[in-house]
CSV table of C-alpha atoms and ligand atoms in Angstrom, one decimal:
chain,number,residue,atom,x,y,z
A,1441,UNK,CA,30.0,-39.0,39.3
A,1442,UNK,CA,27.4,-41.7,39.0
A,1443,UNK,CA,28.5,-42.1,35.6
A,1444,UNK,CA,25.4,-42.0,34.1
A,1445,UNK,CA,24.0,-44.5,36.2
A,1446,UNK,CA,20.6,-43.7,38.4
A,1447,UNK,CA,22.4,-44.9,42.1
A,1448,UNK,CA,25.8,-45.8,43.3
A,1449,UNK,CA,24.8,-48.8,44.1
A,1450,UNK,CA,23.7,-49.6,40.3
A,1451,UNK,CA,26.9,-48.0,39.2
A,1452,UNK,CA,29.0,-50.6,41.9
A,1453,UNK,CA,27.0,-53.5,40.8
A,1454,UNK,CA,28.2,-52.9,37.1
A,1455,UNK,CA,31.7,-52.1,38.5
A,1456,UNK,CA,32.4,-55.4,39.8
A,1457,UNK,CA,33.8,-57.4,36.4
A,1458,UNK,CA,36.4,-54.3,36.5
A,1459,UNK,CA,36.8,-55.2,40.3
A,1460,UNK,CA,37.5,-58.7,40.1
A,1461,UNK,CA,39.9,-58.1,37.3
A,1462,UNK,CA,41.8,-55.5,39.3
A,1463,UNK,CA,41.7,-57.7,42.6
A,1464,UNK,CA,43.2,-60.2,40.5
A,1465,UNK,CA,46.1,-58.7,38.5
A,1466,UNK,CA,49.1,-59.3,39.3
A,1467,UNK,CA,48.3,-61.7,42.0
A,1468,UNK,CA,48.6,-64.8,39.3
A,1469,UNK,CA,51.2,-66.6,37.7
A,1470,UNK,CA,51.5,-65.8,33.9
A,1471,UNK,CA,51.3,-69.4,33.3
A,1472,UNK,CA,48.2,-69.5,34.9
A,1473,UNK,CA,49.4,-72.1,37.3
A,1474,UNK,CA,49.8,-70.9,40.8
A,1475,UNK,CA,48.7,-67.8,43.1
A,1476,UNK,CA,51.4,-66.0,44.3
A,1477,UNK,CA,50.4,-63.3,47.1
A,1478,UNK,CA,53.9,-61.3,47.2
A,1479,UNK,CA,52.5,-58.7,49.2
A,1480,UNK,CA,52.5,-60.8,52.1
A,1481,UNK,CA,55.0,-61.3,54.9
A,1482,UNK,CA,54.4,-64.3,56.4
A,1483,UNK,CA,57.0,-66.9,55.7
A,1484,UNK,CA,56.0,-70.2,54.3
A,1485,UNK,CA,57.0,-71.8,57.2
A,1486,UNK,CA,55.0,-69.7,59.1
A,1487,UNK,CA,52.1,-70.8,56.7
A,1488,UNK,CA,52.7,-74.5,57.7
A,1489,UNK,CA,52.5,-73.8,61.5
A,1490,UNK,CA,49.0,-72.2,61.0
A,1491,UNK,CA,46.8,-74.7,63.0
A,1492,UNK,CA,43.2,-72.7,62.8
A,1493,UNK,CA,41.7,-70.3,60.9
A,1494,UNK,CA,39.7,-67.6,62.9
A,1495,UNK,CA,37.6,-65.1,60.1
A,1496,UNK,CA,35.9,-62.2,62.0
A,1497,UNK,CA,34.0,-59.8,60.2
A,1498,UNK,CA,30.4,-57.6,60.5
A,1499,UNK,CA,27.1,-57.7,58.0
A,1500,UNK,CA,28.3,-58.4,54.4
A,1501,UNK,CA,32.0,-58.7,55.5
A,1502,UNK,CA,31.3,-61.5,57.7
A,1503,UNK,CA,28.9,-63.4,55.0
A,1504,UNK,CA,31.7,-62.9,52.5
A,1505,UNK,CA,33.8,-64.7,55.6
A,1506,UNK,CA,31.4,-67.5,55.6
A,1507,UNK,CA,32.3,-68.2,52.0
A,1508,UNK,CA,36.0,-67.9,53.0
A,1509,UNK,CA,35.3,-70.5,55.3
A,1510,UNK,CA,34.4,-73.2,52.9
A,1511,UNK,CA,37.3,-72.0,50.4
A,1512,UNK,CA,40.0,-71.9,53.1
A,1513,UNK,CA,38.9,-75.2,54.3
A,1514,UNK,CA,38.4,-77.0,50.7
A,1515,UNK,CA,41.6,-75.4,49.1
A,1516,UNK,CA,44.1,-75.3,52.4
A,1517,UNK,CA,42.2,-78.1,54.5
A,1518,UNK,CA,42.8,-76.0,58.0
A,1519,UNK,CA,40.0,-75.7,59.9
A,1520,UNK,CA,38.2,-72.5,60.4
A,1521,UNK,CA,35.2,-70.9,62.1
A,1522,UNK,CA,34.0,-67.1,60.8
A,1523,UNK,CA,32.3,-64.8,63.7
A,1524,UNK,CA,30.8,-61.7,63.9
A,1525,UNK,CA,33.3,-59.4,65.4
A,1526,UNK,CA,30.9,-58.3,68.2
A,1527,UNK,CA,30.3,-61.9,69.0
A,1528,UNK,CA,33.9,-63.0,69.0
A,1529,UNK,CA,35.2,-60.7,71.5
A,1530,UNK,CA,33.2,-61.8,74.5
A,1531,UNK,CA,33.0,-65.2,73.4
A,1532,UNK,CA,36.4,-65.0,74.8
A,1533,UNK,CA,37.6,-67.1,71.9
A,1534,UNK,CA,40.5,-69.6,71.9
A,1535,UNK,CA,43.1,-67.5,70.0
A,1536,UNK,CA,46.6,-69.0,70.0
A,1537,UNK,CA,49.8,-68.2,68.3
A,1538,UNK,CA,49.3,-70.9,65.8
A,1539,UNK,CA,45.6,-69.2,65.0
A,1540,UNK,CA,45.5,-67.2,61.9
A,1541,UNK,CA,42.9,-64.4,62.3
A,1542,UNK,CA,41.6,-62.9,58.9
A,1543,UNK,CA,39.4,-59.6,59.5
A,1544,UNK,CA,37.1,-58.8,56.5
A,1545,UNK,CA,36.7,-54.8,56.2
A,1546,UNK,CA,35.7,-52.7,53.4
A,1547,UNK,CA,36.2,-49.7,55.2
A,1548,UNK,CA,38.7,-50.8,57.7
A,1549,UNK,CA,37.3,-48.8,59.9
A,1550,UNK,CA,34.5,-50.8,61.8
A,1551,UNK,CA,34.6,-50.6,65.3
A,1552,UNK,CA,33.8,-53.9,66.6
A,1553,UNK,CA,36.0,-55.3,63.7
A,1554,UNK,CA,38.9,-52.9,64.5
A,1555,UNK,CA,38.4,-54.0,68.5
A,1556,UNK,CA,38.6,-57.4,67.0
A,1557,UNK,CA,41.6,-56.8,65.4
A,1558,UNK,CA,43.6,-55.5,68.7
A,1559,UNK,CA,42.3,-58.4,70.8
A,1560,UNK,CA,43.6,-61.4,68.4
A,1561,UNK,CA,47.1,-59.5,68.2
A,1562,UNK,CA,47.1,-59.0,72.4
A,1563,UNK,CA,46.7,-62.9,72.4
A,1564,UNK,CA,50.1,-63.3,70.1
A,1565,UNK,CA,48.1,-64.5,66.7
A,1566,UNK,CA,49.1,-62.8,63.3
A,1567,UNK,CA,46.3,-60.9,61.6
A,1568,UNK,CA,45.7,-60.9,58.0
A,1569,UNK,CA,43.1,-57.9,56.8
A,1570,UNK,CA,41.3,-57.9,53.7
A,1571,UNK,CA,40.1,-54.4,52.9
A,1572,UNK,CA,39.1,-51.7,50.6
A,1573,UNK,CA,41.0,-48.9,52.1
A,1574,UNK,CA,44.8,-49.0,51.8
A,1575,UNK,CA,45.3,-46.4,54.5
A,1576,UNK,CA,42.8,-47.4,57.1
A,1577,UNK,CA,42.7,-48.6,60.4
A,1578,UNK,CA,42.6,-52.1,60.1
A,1579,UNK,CA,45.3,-51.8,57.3
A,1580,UNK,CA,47.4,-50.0,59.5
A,1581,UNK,CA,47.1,-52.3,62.7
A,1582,UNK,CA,47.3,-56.0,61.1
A,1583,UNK,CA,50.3,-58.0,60.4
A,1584,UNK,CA,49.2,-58.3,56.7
A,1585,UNK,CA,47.2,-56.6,53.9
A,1586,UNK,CA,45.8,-58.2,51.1
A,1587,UNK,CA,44.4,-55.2,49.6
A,1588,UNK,CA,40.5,-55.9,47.5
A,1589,UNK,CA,40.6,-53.7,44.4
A,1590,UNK,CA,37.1,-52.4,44.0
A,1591,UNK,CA,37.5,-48.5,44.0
A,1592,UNK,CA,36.0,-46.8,46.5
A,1593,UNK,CA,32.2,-48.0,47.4
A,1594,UNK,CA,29.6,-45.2,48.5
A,1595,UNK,CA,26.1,-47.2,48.1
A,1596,UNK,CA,25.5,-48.3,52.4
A,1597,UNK,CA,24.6,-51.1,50.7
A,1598,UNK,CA,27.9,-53.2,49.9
A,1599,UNK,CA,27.9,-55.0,46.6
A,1600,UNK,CA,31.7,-54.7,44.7
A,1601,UNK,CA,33.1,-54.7,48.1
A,1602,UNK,CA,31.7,-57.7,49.2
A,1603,UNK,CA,32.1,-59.8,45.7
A,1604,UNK,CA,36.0,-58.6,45.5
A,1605,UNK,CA,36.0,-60.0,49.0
A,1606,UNK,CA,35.5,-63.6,47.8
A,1607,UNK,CA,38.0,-62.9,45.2
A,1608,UNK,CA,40.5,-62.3,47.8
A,1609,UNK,CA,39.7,-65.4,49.6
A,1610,UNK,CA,39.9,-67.5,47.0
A,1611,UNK,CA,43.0,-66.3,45.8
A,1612,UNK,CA,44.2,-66.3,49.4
A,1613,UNK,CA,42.7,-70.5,49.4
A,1614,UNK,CA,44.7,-70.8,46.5
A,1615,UNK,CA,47.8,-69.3,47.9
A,1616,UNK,CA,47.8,-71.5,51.3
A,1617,UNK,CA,46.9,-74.5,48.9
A,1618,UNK,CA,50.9,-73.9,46.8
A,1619,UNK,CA,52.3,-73.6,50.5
A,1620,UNK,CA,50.7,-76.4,51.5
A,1621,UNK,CA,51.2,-78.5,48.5
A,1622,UNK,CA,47.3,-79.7,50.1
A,1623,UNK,CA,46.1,-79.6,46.0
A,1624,UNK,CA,46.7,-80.9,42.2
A,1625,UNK,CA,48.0,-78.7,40.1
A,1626,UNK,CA,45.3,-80.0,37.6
A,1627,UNK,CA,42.9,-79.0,40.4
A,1628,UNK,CA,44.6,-75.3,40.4
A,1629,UNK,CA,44.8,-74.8,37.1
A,1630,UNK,CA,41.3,-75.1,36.3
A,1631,UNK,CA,40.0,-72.7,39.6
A,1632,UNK,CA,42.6,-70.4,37.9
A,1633,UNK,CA,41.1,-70.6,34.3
A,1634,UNK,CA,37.6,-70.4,35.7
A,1635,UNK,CA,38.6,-67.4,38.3
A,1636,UNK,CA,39.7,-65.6,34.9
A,1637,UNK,CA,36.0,-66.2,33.7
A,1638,UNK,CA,34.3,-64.8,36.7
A,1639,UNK,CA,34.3,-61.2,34.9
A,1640,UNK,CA,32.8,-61.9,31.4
A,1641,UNK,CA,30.4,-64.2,33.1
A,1642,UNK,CA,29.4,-61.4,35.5
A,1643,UNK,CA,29.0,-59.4,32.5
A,1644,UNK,CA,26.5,-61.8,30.9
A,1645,UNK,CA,24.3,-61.6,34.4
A,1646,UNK,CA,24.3,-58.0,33.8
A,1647,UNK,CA,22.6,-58.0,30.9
A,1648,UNK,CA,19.6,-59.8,32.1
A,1649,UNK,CA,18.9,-57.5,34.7
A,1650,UNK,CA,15.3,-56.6,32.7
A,1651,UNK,CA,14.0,-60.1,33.9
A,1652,UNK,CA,15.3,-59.6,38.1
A,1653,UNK,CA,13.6,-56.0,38.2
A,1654,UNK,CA,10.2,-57.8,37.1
A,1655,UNK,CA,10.8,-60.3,39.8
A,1656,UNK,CA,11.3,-57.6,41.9
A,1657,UNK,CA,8.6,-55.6,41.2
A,1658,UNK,CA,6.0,-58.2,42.2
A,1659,UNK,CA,8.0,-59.1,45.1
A,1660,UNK,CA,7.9,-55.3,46.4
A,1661,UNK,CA,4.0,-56.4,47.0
A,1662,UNK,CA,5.0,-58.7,50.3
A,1663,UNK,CA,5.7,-58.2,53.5
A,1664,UNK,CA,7.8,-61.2,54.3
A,1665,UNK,CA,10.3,-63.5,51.9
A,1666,UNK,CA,12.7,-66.3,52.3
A,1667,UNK,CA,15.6,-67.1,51.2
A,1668,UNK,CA,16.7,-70.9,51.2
A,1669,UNK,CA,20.5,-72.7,50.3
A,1670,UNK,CA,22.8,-75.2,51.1
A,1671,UNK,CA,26.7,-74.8,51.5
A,1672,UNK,CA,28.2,-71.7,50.1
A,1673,UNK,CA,24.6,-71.1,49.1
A,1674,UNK,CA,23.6,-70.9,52.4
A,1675,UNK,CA,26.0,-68.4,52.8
A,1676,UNK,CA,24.7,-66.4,49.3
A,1677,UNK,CA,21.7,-66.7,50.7
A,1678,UNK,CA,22.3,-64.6,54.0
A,1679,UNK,CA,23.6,-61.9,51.8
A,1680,UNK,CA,20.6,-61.7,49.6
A,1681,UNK,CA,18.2,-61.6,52.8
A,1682,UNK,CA,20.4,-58.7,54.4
A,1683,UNK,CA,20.7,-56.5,51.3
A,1684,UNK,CA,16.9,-56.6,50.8
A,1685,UNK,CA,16.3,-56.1,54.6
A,1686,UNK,CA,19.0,-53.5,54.1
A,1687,UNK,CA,17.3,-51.6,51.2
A,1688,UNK,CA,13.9,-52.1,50.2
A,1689,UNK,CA,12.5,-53.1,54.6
A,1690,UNK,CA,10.9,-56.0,53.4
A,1691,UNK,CA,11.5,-58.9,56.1
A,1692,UNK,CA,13.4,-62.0,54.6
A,1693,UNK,CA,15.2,-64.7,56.7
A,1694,UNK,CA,17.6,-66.6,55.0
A,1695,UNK,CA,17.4,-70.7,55.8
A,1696,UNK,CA,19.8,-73.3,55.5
A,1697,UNK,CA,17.3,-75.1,53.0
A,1698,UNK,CA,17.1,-78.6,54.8
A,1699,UNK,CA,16.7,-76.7,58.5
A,1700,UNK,CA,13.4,-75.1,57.2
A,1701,UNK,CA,11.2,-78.3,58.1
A,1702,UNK,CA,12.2,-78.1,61.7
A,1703,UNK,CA,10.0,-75.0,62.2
A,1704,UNK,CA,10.3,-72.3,59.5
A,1705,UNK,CA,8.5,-74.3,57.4
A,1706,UNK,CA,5.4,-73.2,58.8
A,1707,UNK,CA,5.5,-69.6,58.1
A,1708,UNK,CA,5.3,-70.9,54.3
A,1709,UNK,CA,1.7,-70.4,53.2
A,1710,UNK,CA,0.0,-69.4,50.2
A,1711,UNK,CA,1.8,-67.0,47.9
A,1712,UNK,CA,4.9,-66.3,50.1
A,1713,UNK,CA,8.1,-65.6,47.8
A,1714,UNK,CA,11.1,-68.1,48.0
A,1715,UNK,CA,14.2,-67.5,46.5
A,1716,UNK,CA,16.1,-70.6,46.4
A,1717,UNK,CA,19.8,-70.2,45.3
A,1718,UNK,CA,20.7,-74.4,43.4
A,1719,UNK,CA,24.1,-73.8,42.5
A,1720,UNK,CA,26.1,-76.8,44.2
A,1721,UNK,CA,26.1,-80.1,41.7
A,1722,UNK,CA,26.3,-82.1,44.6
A,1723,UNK,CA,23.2,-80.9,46.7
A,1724,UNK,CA,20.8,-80.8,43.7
A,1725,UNK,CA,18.4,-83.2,45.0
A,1726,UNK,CA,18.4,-82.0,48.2
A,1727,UNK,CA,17.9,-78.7,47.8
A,1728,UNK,CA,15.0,-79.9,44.7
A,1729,UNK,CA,13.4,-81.8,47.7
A,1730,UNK,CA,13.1,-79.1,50.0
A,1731,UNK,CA,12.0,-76.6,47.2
A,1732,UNK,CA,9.0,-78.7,46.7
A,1733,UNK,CA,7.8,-78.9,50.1
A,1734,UNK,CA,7.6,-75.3,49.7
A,1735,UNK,CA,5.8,-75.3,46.5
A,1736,UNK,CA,3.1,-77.5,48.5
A,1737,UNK,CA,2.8,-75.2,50.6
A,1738,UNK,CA,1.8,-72.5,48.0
A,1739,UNK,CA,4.9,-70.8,48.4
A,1740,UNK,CA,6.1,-68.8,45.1
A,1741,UNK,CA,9.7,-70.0,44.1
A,1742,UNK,CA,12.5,-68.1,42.4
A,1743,UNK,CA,15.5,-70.3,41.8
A,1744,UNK,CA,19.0,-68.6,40.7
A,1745,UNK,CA,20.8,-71.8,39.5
A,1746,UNK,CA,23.7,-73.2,36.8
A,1747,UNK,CA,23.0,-72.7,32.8
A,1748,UNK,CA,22.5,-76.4,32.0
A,1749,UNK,CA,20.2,-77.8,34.6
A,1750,UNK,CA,17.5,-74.6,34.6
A,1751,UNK,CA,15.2,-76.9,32.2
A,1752,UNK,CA,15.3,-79.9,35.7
A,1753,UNK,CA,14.9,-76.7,38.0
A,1754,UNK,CA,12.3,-75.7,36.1
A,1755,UNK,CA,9.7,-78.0,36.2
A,1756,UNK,CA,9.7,-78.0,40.2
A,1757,UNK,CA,9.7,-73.5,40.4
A,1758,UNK,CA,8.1,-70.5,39.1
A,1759,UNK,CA,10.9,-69.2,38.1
A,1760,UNK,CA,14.6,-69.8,37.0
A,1761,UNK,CA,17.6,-67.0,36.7
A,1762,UNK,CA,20.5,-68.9,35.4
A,1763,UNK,CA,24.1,-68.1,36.4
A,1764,UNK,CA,26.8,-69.2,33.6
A,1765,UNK,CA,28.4,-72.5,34.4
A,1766,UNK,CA,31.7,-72.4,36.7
A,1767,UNK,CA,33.2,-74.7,39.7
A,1768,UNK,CA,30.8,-74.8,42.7
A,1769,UNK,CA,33.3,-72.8,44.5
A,1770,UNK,CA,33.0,-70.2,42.6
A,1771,UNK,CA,29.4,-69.7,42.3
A,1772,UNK,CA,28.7,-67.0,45.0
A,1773,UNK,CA,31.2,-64.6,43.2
A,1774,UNK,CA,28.5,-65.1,40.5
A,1775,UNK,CA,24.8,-65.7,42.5
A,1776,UNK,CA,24.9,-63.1,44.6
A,1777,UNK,CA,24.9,-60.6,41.5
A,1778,UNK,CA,21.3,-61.5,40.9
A,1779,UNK,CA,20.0,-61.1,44.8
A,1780,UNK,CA,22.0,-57.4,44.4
A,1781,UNK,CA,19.7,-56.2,41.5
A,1782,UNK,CA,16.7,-57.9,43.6
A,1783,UNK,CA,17.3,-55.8,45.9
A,1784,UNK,CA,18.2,-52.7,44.1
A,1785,UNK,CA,14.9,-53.2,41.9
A,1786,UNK,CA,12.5,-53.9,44.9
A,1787,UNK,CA,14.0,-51.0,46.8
A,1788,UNK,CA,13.4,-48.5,43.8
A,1789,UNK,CA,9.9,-50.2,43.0
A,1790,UNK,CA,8.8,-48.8,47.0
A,1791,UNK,CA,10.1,-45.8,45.6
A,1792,UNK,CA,13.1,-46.1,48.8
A,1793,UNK,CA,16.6,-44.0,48.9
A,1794,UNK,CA,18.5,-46.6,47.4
A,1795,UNK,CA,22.2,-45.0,48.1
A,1796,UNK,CA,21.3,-43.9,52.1
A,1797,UNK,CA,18.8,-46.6,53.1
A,1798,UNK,CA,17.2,-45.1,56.7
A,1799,UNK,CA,19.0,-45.7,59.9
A,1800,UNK,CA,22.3,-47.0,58.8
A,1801,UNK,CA,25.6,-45.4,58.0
A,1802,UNK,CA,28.1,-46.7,55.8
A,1803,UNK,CA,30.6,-47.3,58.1
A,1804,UNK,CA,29.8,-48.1,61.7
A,1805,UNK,CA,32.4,-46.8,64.0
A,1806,UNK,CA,30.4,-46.6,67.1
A,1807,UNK,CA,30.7,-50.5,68.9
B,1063,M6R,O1,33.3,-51.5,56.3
B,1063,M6R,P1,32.9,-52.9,56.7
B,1063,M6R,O2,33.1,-53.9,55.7
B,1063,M6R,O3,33.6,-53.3,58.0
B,1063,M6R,O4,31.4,-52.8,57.1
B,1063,M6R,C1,30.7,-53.9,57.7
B,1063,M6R,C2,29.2,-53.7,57.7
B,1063,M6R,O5,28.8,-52.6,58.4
B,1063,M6R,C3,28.7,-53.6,56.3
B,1063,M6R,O6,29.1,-54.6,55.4
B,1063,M6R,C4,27.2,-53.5,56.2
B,1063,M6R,O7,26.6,-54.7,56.6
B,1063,M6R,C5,26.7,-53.1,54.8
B,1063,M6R,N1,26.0,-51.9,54.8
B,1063,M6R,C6,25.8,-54.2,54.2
B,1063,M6R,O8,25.5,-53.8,52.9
C-alpha cells in the first residue's frame, strides 16, 4: 500500500504532481483563459458584496491560509486576515454578512476548525471549505465546497494535503479575480500557463532529493535551526519549521527574515543551521542582507531559491537548492517541496517513526 515507497509520507510527497493535476482538472477553461469554479453556489453578485476575507485554519492548514492570504489579496484585492481557529473564536472576531469565511481542513474534521465553522455561520457569514474529505464535517456544515484532490493522506505529517491547498486558493484568487474583473487577462493567462507547470516542475525537485537528505543528515546533528523568509516565504517558512518540529523534534522557529535583528538575531552563533527560503524577485536584497548578518555570525546557511539567480545566492550561502523558475506567487506550491524531504530525511537520519511522529494524531478532534 506504500507502493514501494519506505513511508507514507515519502509516498504523499511524490504524489503531489498527480495532486495538483487532479485539483486542477476541470476547474480551467480549455482555452486556458479563465478559472471557472462551477461547483460553487455563490452568485456573482454575491461575490461583489464580499467586503473581507476571514481564513481560519489549524497547523499546516492555517500556514497554507497564510499563503491564501497574499493570493486572495493580490489576485481579488479584498482584504483578508487568516487565524488559527482556536484563536479566532474567542477573539470574538468581527464576522459580518458581507465577511467571507474560508476554513482550510484536510480532514474536515478538526475540532476547533469545525467549532469555527458553526460560529462564522451563527453570525450570518457564508462559509467556503477547502478540504480533502468529500463527506466530512466541515464539508457537510459549510455553504460551499471546493473539494482539494490529493487522495487520501495518512503520514500525521501533511505534505500533498497542504500543497493541493495552495492550489485551491489560487485557483479560488483566480476565480474571484474573473468576478471581479480586478485583473488583465494577460496577467491570467500567464498564472494559468505557469499553474499548468507546477507539476512537471515538482517533478524535477523530486529528483534531487539525493542532495536535501545530505543536508539533512548533517542537520540531524543540532539541536536548534531557523528558518528565515519574507512574504509568502515567510509563510513557507513556518511550514518548514513545523514539519521538522513535527517529525524529526529538532527545535526550529521560523522568522520573518528582516524581524530577526530585533532579538532573534542573537541566538545565531557559530555553526547554527539557517534555512533561508529567496524566492520573491522583489525582496532579493533584502532578504541577501539579512542572510549575511547571519553568516557573520557563523551561522550555516541553506538557501532554497529560483534557477537563474542561485550563482548571486551563492556567493553570500553554504548552500543553494534551486526551485525551477515560476511567478512569485507560485513559489510556495514549489519551495515547500524541499523543506518536506528536509524533514522526512532528518527525521529518518534520528532513526524517528516517520508516519506516527510521538504525541500527535492525525486528526485532532478533541478542542
Ligand atoms: O485535518 P486538518 O487539516 O484540519 O488538520 C489540521 C492540523 O492538525 C494538521 O495540519 C497538523 O498541523 C499536521 N499534522 C501538520 O503536518
Amino acid at each position: 500500500e506504500k507502493a514501494g515507497f519506505d513511508h507514507f509520507m515519502l509516498k504523499e510527497i511524490h504524489e503531489q504532481p498527480k495532486a495538483y493535476r487532479d485539483t486542477m482538472l476541470g476547474r480551467i477553461a480549455d482555452d486556458g483563459l479563465s478559472v471557472n469554479l462551477k461547483e460553487l453556489s455563490m452568485l456573482d453578485d454575491y461575490i461583489r458584496s464580499i467586503s473581507k476575507v476571514h481564513i481560519v485554519a489549524c497547523g499546516t492548514a492555517y500556514h497554507a491560509g497564510l499563503v491564501g492570504k497574499s493570493v486572495i489579496e493580490s489576485l481579488a484585492r479584498i482584504p483578508v486576515e487568516t487565524d488559527v481557529a482556536s484563536e479566532y473564536r474567542y477573539r470574538s472576531p468581527i464576522i459580518t454578512p458581507d465577511t467571507l469565511v474560508i476554513v482550510v481542513s484536510q480532514s474536515g474534521e478538526t475540532a476547533d476548525t469545525l467549532a469555527a465553522l458553526r460560529e462564522a455561520r451563527r453570525n450570518g457569514a457564508k462559509v467556503l471549505a477547502i478540504t480533502n474529505v468529500v463527506g466530512s464535517s466541515v464539508a457537510r456544515e459549510a455553504d460551499d465546497v471546493l473539494v482539494t484532490w490529493a487522495g487520501p493522506e495518512i503520514a500525521v505529517a501533511s505534505t500533498k494535503a497542504y500543497s493541493s491547498q495552495l492550489i485551491a486558493f489560487y485557483l479560488l484568487g483566480l476565480n474571484l479575480a474573473r468576478v471581479l474583473g480586478t485583473q488583465e487577462q494577460q496577467t491570467v493567462k500567464e498564472l494559468i500557463a505557469a499553474l499548468h507547470q507546477l507539476p512537471e516542475q515538482v517533478e524535477s525537485i523530486l529528483t534531487q532529493s539525493a542532495v536535501l537528505k545530505q543536508v539533512a543528515e548533517s542537520m540531524a546533528n543540532h539541536r536548534s535551526l531557523f528558518f528565515i523568509g519574507r512574504g509568502v516565504d515567510y509563510a513557507v517558512a513556518q511550514e518548514g519549521s513545523l514539519k521538522l518540529k513535527e517529525i524529526s523534534y529538532i527545535h526550529s522557529e521560523a522568522y520573518a527574515a528582516g524581524e530577526l535583528k530585533h532579538g532573534t538575531l542573537a541566538l545565531i552563533e557559530d555553526g547554527v543551521p539557517v534555512i533561508a527560503l529567496v524566492t520573491q524577485e522583489g525582496l532579493y536584497e533584502k532578504t541577501l542582507s539579512n542572510i549575511k548578518e547571519v553568516k557573520a555570525r557563523g551561522a550555516h546557511v541553506l538557501a532554497v531559491t529560483n534557477a537563474g539567480f542561485e550563482h548571486e545566492v551563492a556567493q553570500s550561502v553554504d548552500e543553494v537548492f534551486s526551485i525551477p523558475k515560476t511567478l512569485p506567487l507560485l513559489t510556495p506550491a514549489l519551495s515547500v517541496v524541499p523543506l518536506q524531504l528536509l524533514s522526512y530525511y532528518a527525521s529518518l537520519a534520528l532513526g524517528h517513526d516517520v508516519d506516527k511522529p510521538r504525541n500527535l494524531a492525525k486528526s485532532v478532534t478533541v478542542e
